[in-house]
Coordinates of C-alpha atoms (C1' of nucleotides) in Angstrom, one line a residue:
Chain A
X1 CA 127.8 86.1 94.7
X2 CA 125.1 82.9 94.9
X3 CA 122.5 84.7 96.9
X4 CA 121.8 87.1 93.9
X5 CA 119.6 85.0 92.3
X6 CA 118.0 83.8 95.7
X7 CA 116.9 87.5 96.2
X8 CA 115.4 87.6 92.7
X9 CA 113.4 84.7 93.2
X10 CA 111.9 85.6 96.6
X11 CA 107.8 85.9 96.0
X12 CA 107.0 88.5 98.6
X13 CA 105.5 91.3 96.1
X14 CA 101.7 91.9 96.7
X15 CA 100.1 92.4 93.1
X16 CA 99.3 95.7 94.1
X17 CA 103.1 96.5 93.6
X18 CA 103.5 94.4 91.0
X19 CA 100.7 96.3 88.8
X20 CA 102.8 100.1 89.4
X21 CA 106.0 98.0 88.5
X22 CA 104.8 96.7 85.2
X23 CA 102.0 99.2 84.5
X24 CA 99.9 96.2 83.9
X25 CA 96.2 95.9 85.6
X26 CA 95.3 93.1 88.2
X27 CA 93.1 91.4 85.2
X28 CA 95.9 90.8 82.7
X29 CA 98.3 89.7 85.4
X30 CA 96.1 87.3 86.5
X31 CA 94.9 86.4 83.0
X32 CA 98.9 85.4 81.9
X33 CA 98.8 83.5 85.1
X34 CA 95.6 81.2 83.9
X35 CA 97.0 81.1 80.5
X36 CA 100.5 79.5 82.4
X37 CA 102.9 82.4 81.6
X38 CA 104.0 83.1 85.1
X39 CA 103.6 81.2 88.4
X40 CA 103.1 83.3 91.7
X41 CA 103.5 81.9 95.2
X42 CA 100.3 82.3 97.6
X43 CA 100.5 83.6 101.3
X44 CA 98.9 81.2 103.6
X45 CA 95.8 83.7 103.0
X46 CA 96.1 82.5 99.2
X47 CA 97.1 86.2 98.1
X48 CA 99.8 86.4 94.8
X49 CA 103.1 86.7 95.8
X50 CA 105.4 87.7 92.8
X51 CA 109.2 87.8 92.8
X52 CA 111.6 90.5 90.9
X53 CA 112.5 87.7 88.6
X54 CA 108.3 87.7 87.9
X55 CA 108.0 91.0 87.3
X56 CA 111.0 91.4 84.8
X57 CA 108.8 88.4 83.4
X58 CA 106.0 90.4 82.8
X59 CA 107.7 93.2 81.2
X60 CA 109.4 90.6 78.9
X61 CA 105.8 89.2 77.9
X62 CA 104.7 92.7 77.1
X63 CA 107.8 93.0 75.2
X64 CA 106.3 90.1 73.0
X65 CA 102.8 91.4 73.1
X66 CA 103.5 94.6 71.5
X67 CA 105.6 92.6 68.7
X68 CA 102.7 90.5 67.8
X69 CA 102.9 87.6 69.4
X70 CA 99.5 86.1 71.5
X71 CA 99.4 83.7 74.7
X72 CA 100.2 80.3 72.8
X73 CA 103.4 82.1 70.9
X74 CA 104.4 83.7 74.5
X75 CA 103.8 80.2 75.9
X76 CA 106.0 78.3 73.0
X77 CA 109.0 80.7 73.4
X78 CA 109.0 80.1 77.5
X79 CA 108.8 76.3 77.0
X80 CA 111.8 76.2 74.3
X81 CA 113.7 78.1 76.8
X82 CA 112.7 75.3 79.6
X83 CA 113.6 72.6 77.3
X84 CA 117.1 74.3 76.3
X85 CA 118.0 74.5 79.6
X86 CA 117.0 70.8 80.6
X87 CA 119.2 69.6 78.1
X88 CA 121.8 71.5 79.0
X89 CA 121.3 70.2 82.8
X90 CA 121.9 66.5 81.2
X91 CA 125.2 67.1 79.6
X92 CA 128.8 66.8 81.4
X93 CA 130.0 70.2 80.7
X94 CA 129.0 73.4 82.5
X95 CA 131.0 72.6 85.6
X96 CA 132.8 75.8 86.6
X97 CA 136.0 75.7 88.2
X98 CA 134.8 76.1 91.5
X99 CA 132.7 73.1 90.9
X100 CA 135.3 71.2 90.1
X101 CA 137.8 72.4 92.9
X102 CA 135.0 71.3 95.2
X103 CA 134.0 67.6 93.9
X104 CA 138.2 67.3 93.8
X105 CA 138.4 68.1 97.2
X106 CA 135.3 65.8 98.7
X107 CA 136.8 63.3 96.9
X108 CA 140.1 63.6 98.7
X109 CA 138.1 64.1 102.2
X110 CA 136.2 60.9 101.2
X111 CA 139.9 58.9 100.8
X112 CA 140.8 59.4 103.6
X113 CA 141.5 62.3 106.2
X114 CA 142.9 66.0 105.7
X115 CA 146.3 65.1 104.2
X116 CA 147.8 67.5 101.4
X117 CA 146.3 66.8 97.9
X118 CA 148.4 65.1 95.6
X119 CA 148.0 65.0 91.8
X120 CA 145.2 62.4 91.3
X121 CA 142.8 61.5 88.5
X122 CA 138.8 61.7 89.5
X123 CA 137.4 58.0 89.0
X124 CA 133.8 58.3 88.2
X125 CA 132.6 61.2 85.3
X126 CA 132.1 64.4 86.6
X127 CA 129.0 65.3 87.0
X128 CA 126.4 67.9 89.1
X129 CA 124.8 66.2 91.7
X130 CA 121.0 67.5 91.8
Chain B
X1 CA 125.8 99.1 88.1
X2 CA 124.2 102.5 89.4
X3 CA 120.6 100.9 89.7
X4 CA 121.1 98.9 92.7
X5 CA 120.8 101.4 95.3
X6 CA 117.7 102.4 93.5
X7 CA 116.4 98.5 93.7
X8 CA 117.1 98.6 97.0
X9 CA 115.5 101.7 97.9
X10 CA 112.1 100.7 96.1
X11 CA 109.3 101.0 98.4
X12 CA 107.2 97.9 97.5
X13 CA 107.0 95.6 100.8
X14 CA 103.9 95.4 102.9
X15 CA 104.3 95.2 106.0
X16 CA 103.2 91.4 106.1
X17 CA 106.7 90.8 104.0
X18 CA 108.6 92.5 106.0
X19 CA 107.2 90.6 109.3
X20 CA 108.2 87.4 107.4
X21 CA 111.7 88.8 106.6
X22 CA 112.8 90.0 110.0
X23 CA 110.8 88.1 112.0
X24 CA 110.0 91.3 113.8
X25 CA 105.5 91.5 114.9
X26 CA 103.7 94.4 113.0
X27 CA 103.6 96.0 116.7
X28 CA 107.6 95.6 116.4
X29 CA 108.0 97.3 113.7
X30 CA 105.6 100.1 114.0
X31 CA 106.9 100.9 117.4
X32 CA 110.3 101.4 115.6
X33 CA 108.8 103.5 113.1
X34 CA 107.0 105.5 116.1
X35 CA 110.4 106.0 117.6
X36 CA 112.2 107.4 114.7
X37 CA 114.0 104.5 113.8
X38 CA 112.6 103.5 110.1
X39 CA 110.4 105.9 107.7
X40 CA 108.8 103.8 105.2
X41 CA 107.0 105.2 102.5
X42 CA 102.5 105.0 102.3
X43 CA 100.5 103.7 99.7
X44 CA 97.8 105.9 98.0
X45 CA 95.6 103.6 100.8
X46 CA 97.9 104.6 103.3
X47 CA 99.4 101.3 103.6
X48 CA 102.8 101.4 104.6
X49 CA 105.4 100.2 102.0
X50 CA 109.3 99.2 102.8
X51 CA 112.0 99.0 100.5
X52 CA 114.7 96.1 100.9
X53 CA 117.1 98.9 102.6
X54 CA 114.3 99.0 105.2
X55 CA 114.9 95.8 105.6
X56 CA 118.1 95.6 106.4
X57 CA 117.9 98.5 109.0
X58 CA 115.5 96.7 110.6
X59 CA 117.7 93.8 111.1
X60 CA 120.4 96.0 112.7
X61 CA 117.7 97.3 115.1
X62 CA 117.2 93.5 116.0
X63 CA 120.9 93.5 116.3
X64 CA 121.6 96.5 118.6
X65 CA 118.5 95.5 120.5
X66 CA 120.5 92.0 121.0
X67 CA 123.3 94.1 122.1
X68 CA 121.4 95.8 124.8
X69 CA 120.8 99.3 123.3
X70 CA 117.3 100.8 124.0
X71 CA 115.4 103.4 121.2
X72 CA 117.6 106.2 122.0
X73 CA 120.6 104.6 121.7
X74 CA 120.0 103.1 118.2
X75 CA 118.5 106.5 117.3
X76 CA 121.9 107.9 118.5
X77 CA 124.1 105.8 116.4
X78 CA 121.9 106.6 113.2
X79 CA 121.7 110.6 113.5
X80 CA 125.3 110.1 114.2
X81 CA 125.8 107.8 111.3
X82 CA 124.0 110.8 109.1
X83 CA 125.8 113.6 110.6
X84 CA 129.2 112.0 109.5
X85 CA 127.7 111.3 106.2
X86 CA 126.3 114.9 105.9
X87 CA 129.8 115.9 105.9
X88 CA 131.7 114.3 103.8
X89 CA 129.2 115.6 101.3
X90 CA 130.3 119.1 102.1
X91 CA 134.1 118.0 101.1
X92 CA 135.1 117.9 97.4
X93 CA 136.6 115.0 98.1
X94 CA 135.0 111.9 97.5
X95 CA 134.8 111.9 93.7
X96 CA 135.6 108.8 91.9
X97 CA 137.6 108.4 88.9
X98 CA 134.1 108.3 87.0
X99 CA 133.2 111.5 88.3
X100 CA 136.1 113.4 87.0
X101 CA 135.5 111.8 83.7
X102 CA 132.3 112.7 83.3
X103 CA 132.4 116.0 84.6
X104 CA 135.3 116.6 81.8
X105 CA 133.5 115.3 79.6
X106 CA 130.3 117.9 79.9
X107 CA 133.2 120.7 80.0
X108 CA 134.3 119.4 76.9
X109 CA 130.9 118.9 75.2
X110 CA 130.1 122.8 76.8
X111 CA 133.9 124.2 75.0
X112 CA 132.3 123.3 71.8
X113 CA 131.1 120.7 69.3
X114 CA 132.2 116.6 69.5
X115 CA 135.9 117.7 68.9
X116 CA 138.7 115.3 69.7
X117 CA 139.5 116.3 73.6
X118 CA 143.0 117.6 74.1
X119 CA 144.9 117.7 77.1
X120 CA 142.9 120.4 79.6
X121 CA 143.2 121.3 83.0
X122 CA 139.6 121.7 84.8
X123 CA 138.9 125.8 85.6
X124 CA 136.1 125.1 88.0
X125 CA 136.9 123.6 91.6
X126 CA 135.9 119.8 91.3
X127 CA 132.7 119.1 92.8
X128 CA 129.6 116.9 92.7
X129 CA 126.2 118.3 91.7
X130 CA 123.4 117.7 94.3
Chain C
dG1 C1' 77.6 88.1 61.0
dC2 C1' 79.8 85.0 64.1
dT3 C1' 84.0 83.5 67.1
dT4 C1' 87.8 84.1 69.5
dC5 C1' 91.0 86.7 72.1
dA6 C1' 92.6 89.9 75.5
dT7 C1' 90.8 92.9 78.5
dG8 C1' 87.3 95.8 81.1
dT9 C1' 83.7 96.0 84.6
dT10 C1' 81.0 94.6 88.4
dA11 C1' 79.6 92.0 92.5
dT12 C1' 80.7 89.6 96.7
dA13 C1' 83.6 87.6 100.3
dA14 C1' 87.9 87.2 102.7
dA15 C1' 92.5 88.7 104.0
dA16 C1' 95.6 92.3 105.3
dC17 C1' 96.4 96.5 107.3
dA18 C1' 95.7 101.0 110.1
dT19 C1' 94.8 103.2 114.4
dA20 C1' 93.9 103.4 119.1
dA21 C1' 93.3 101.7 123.6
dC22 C1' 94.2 98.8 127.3
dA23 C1' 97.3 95.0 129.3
dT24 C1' 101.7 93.2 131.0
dG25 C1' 106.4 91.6 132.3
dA26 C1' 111.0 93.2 133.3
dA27 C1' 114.0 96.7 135.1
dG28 C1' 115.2 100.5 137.8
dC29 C1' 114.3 103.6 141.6
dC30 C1' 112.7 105.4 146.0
Chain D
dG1 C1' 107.2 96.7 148.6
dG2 C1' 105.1 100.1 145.5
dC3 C1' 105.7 103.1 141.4
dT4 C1' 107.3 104.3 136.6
dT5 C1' 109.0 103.5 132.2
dC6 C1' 110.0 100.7 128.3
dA7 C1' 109.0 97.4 124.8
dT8 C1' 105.7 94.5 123.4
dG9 C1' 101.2 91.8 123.4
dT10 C1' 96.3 91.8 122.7
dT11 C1' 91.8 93.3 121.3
dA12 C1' 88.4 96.1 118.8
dT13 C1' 86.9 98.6 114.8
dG14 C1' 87.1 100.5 110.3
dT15 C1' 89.3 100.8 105.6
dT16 C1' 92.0 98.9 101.8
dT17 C1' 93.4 95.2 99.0
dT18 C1' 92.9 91.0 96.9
dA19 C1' 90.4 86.7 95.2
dT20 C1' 87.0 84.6 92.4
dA21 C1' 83.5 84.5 89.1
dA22 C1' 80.4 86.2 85.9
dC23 C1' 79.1 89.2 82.3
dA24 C1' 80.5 92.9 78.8
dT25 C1' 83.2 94.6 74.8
dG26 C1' 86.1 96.0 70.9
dA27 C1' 89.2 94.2 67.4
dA28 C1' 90.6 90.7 64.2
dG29 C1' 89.8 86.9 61.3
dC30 C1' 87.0 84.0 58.8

DNA sequence: GCTTCATGTTATAAAACATAACATGAAGCC
DNA sequence: GGCTTCATGTTATGTTTTATAACATGAAGC
C-alpha cells in the first residue's frame, strides 16, 4: 500500500473540477495560490493542475476561514506543520520495521553474496537514506 | 471504507489527463467510446469527463487490444462481465456480515424504541435494497 | 473617512476540446 | 492484384475553458 499516496499527489485536475469539488470560484483558488497556500502543477500549456491531496487542501483552508483565521494565520499553521515534519525527518527514529528488515538485508547482500543471515549487529546508525 | 468506489467513480478527468494516463490519442479513446466500450460522463460544456474507473478500463482495452481482440470482442467480454454481475444481484446471497447487521439493526429500531436487542430471528427473507 | 483584505467582475488572448470529414496502412477475401 | 473493413492519423472549424491583469466593492478596523 505505497502507491496510495502517489495517487493522491497526482496534479491532473483542471480547475474547472476543482471549483465543483470545493465549491470555491476560480478567483479565490487562484488568490490562495498567490498568497502561497497551495502549489498547483502546470500543463505544458501553463493550465492548473491540482491533485486530490490539493483539493482536500482547499477544503481544509476554508475550514480555517470560516473559524476566523485570514491568509497570514492559514499560511503560519501550514509552515509549522512543514517545520514539524522536517524535524522529524532529522531524527533516528521513525524507521518502520520494514525499513529496517530492508537496510538489514542490503547490508548482508553488501558482505558478501546470498548466504543465510546470521545474527549480526548493524555498524553505522540507522538512518533513512534521502 | 465505503467511499472508494465513489472516488473512483468521480467524473473529473478531461480528456487531456486521461491521454497522459493511458497513453491512448484523443482519436483512441473516442473511437472506444464510439464503439461502446467506455461512457464517460459531459460537462455542462459538453466536455467529456472520466472518472479514475475509466481509467482503468481503458487500460484493459490497451490490454485485450495487445492480446489481439478487436471492438467486438472486448465489447463481448464486458456485456458478458455485466450479465454475470446482473445476476448475482438477483440472488440473496451475497450479503456480508455487515449487511445482516445493519439490516437487524433497522428491524430492531422498526420493533420499537432503542431497547437492548435480544436474541431474534429475521421474519423477512434476507435481501439487499436497490 | 481611509486602508486593507478577500472576493467579484470584466476584458483579452491562448489552450483544450468537440465534431466531422478525409486519409491511410494492415489484414482478409475474392 | 483489386476491394473492403478496421483502427487510427490528420486537418479544419467552432465552442468552451483557462490564464492574466486591471478595476470594482463590501466589510472590518483604525
Amino acid at each position: 500500500m505505497r502507491g496510495k499516496e502517489l495517487r493522491r499527489s497526482l496534479s491532473v485536475l483542471p480547475i474547472g473540477t476543482v471549483m465543483k469539488l470545493t465549491s470555491l470560484t476560480a478567483r479565490q483558488i487562484r488568490y490562495y495560490e498567490s498568497q502561497k497556500l497551495i502549489f498547483p502543477q502546470r500543463s505544458d500549456g501553463n493550465r492548473r493542475l491540482y491533485s486530490l491531496a490539493d483539493v482536500d487542501r482547499l477544503l481544509e483552508i476554508k475550514d480555517y476561514l470560516d473559524d476566523g483565521l485570514n491568509m497570514a494565520g492559514i499560511r503560519e499553521v501550514y509552515d509549522q506543520k512543514q517545520r514539524e515534519s522536517e524535524q522529524r525527518k532529522n531524527q533516528d527514529h521513525q524507521l518502520t520495521d520494514d525499513d529496517v528488515r530492508k537496510i538489514l538485508h542490503d547490508e548482508f547482500l553488501q558482505a558478501g553474496g546470498l548466504k543465510t543471515p546470521s545474527a549480526q549487529q548493524p555498524q553505522a546508525p540507522l538512518q533513512k537514506p534521502l
